[in-house]
mmCIF file of C-alpha atoms in Angstrom:
data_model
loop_
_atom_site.group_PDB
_atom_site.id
_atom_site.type_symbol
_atom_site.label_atom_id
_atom_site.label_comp_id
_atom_site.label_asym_id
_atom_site.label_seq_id
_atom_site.Cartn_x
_atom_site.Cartn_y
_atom_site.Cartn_z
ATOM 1 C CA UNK A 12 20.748 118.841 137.648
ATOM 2 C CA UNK A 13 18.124 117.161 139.833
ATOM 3 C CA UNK A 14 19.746 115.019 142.827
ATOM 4 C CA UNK A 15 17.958 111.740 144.342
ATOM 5 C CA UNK A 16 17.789 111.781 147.906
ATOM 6 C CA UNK A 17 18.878 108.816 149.933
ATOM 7 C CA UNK A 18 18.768 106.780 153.406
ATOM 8 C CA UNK A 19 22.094 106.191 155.568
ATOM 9 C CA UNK A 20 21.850 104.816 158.774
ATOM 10 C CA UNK A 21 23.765 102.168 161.382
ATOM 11 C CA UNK A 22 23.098 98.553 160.866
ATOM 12 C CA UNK A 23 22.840 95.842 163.628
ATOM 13 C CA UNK A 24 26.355 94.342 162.869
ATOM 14 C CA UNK A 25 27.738 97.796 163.412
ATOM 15 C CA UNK A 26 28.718 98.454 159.783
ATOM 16 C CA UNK A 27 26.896 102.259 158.146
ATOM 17 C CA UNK A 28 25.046 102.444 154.864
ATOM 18 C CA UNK A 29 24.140 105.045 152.412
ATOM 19 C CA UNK A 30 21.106 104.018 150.174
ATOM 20 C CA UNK A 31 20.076 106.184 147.132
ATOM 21 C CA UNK A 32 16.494 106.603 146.170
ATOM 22 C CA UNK A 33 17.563 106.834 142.154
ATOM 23 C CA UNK A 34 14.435 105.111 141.378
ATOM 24 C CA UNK A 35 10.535 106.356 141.068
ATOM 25 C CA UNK A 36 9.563 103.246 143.705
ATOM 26 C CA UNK A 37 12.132 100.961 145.764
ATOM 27 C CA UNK A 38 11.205 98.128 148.173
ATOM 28 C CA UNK A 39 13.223 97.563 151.444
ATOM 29 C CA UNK A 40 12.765 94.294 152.672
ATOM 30 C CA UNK A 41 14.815 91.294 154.472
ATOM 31 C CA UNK A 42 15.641 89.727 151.429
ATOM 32 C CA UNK A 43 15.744 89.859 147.424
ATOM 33 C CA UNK A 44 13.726 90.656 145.330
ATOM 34 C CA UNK A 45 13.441 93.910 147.762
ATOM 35 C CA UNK A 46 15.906 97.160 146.141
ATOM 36 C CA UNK A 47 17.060 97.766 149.308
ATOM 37 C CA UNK A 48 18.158 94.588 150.996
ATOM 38 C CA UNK A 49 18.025 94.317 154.989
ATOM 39 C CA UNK A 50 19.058 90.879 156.048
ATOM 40 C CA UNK A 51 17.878 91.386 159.651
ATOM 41 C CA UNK A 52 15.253 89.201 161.926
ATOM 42 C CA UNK A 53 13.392 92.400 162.263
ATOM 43 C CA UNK A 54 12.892 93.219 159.181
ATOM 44 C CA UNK A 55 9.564 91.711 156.889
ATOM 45 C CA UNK A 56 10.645 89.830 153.770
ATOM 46 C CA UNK A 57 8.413 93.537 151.911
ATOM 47 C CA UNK A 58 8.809 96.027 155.041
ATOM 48 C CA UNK A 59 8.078 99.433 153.409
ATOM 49 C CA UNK A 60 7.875 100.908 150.021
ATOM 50 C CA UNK A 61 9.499 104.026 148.746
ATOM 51 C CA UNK A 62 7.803 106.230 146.070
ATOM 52 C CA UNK A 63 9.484 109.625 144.254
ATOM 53 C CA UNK A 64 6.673 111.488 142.286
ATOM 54 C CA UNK A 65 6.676 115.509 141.605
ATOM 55 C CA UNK A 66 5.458 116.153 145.192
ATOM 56 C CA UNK A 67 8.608 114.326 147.091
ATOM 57 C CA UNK A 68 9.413 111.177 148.722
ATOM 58 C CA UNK A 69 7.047 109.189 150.243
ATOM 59 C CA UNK A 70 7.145 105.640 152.640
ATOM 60 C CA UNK A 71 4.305 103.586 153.122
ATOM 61 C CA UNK A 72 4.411 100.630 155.334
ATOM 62 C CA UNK A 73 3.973 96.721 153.547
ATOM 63 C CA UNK A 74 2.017 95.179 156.330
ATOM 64 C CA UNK A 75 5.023 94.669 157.728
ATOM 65 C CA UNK A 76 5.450 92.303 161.083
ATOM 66 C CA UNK A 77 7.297 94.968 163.408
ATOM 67 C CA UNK A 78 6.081 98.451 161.547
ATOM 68 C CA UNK A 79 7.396 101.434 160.254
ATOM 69 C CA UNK A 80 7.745 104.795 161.738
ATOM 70 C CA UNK A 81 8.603 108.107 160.692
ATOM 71 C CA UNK A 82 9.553 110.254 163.918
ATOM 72 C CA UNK A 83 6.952 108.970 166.076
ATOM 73 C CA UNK A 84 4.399 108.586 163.396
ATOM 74 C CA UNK A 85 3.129 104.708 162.638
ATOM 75 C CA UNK A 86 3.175 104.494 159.165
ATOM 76 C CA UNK A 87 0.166 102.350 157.341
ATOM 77 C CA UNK A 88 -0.478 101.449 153.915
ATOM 78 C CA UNK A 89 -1.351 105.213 153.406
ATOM 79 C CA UNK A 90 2.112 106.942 152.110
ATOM 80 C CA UNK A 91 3.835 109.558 154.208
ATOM 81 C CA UNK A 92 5.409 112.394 152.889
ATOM 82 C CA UNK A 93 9.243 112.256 153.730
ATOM 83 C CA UNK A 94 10.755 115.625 154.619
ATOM 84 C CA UNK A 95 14.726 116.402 155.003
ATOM 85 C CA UNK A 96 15.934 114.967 157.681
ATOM 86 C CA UNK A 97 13.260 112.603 158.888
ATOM 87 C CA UNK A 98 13.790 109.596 160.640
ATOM 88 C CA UNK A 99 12.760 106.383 159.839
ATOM 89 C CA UNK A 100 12.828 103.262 162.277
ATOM 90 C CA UNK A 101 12.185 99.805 160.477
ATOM 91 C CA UNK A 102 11.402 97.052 162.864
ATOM 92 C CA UNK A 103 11.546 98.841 166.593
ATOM 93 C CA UNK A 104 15.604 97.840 165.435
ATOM 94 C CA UNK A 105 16.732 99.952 162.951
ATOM 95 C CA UNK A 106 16.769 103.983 162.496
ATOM 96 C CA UNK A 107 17.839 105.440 159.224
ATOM 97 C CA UNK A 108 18.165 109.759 157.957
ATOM 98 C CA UNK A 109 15.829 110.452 155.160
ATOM 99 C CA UNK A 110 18.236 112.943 153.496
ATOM 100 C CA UNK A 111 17.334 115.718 150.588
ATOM 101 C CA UNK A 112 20.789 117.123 149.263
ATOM 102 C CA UNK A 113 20.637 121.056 149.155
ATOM 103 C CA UNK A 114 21.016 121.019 145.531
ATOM 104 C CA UNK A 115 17.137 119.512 144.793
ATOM 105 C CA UNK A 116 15.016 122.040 143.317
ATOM 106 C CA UNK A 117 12.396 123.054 145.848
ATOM 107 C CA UNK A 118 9.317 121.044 144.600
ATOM 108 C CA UNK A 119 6.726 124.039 144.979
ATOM 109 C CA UNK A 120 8.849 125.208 141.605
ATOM 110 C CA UNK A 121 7.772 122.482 139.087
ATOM 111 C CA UNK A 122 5.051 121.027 138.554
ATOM 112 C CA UNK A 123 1.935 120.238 140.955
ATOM 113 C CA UNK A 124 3.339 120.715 145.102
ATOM 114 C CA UNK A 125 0.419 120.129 147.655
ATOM 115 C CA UNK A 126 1.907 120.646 151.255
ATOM 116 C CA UNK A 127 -0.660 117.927 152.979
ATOM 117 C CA UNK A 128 -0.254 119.492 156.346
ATOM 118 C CA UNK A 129 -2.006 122.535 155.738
ATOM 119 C CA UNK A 130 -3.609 121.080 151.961
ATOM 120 C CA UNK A 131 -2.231 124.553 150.272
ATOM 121 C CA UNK A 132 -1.957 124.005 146.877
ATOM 122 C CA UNK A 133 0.978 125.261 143.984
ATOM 123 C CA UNK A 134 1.647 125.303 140.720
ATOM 124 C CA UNK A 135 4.903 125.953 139.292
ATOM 125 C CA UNK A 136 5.937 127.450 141.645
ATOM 126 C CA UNK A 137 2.880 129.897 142.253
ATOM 127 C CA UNK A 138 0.187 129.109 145.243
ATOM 128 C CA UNK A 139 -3.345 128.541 143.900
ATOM 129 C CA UNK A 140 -5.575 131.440 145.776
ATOM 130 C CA UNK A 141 -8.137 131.517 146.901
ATOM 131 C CA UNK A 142 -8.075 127.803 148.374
ATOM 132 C CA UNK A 143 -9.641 124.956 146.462
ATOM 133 C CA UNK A 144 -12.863 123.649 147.481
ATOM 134 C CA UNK A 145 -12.780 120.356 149.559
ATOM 135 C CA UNK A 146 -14.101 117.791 146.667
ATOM 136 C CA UNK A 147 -11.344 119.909 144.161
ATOM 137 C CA UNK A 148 -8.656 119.051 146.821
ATOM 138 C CA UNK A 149 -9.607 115.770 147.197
ATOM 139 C CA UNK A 150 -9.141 115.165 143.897
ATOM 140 C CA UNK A 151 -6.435 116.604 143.289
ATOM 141 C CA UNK A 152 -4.915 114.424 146.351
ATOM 142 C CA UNK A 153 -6.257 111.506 144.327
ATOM 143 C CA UNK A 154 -4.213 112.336 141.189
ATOM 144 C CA UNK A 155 -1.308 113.853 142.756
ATOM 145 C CA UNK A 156 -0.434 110.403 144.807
ATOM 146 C CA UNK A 157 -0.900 108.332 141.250
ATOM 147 C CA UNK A 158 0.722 110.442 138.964
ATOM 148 C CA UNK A 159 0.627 109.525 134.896
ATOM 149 C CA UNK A 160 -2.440 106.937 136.042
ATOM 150 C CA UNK A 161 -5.406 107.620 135.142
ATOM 151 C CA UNK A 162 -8.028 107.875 137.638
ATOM 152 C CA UNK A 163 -11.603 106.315 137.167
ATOM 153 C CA UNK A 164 -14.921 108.099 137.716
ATOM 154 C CA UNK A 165 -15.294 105.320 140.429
ATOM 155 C CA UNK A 166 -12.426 106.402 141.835
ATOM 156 C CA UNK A 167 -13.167 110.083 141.966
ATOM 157 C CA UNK A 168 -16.624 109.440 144.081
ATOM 158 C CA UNK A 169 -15.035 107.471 146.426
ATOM 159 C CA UNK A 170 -12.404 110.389 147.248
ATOM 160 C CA UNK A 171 -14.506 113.521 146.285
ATOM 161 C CA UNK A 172 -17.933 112.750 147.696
ATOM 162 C CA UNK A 173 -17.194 110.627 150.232
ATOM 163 C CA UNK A 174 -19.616 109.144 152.010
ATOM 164 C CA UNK A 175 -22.377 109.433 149.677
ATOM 165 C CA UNK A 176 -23.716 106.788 147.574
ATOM 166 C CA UNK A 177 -21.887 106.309 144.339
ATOM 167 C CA UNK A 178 -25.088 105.611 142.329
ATOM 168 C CA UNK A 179 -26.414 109.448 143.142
ATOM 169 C CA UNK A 180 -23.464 110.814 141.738
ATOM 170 C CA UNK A 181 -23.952 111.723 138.261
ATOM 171 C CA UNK A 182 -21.440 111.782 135.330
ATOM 172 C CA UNK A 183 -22.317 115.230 135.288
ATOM 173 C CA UNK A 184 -21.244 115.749 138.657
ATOM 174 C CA UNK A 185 -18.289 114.465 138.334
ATOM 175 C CA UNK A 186 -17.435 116.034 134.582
ATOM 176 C CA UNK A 187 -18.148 119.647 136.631
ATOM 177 C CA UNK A 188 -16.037 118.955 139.576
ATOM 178 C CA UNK A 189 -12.932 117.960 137.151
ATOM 179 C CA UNK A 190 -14.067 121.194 134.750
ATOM 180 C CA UNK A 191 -13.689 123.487 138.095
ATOM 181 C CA UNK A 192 -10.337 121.884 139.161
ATOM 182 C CA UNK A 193 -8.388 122.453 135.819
ATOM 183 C CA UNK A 194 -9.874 125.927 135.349
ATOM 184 C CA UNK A 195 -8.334 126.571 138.882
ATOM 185 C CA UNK A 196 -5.338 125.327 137.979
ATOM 186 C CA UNK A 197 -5.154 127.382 134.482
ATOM 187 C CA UNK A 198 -5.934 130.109 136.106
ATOM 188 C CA UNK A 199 -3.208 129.923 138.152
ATOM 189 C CA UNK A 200 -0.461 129.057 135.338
ATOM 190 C CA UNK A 201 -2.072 129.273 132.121
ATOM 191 C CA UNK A 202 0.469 128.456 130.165
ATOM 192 C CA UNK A 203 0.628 124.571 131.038
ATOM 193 C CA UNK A 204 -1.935 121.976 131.480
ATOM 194 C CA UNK A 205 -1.590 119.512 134.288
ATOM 195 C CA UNK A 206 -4.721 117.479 134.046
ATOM 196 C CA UNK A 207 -5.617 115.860 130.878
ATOM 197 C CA UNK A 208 -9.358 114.149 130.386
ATOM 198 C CA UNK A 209 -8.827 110.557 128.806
ATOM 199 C CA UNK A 210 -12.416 110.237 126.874
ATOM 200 C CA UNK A 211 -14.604 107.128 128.291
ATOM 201 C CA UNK A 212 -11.445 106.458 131.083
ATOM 202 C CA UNK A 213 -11.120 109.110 133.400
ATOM 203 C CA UNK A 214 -8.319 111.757 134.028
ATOM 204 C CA UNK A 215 -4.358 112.084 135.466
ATOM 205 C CA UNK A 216 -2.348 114.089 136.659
ATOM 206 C CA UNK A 217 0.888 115.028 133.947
ATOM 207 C CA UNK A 218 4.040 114.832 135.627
ATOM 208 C CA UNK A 219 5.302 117.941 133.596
ATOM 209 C CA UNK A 220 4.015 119.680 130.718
#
């Protein structure tokens, strides 16, 4: 069975906590609503946001007053990929262990894995060879960051052909460069299909299939 990773860390007034991620997005903030409540000065009322999806963990920073860091990496409004054993400082104050038990299933098994560092791609475990193109990782990106959302044609320009002028894109264009991506992907596990075309709305990313 599938364990959620969690945060543990020292607090200001000296006492330890142990946080687990058990849902698919948790807010830490300074006080409730937040899922993760900090009652510290240094802490924004929404600090940081934590997502799970098929691909991991990932923080992304709630334009908070004092930042977020992971390592020595200042965290934005663009989510960052947690890895085991990461550490996370809220504030400048407080320092917390991003912590994946030994039991999790390595992602690359299930599902869609993209390791952003180096943008290699797998699925189900297998690595999609040769590399995709730059537009079909793009896209892919796109999807794999909004999982079970569907993703507009809109969207798609704005990440794929970047920074061209949407109007010169045609739906054609578009319909190709989603055509390519899911034959890739087929013809790396054929047996499953991880994109699904919504007519007249755009596409997603299945979470499993």
């Amino acid at each position: 069975m599938r364990q959620n990773a969690f945060l543990s860390g020292k607090l200001p007034n000296g006492k330890t906590g142990k946080w687990l991620l058990d849902r698919d997005s948790l807010i830490i903030g300074r006080e409730a609503p937040a899922d993760i409540v900090l009652p510290f000065p240094a802490i924004s009322r929404r600090h940081a946001s934590i997502t799970r999806t098929p691909g991991g963990y990932w923080i992304a920073d709630l334009e908070s007053r004092n930042g977020t860091f992971v390592g020595t990496q200042l965290v934005g409004a663009e989510p960052v990929r947690l890895s085991d054993g990461d550490e996370i400082v809220l504030g400048g104050a407080m320092t917390f262990r991003f912590t994946v038990p030994a039991q999790v299933d390595d992602e690359r098994a299930r599902g869609i894995f993209i390791d952003e560092t180096t943008r290699e791609v797998w699925v189900d475990g297998k690595p999609v060879e040769p590399a995709l193109s730059n537009a079909q990782t793009a896209l892919l990106l796109l999807l794999y960051h909004s999982p079970d959302q569907i993703i507009s044609r809109d969207q798609i320009i704005a990440a794929a052909w970047q920074p061209s002028d949407p109007q010169s894109i045609s739906k054609t264009a578009v319909d190709g460069l989603i055509k390519r991506l899911r034959r890739r992907l087929r013809e790396t596990q054929p047996e499953k299909q991880y994109l699904q075309v919504v007519r007249g709305k755009g596409v997603r990313l299945i979470r499993s299939s």
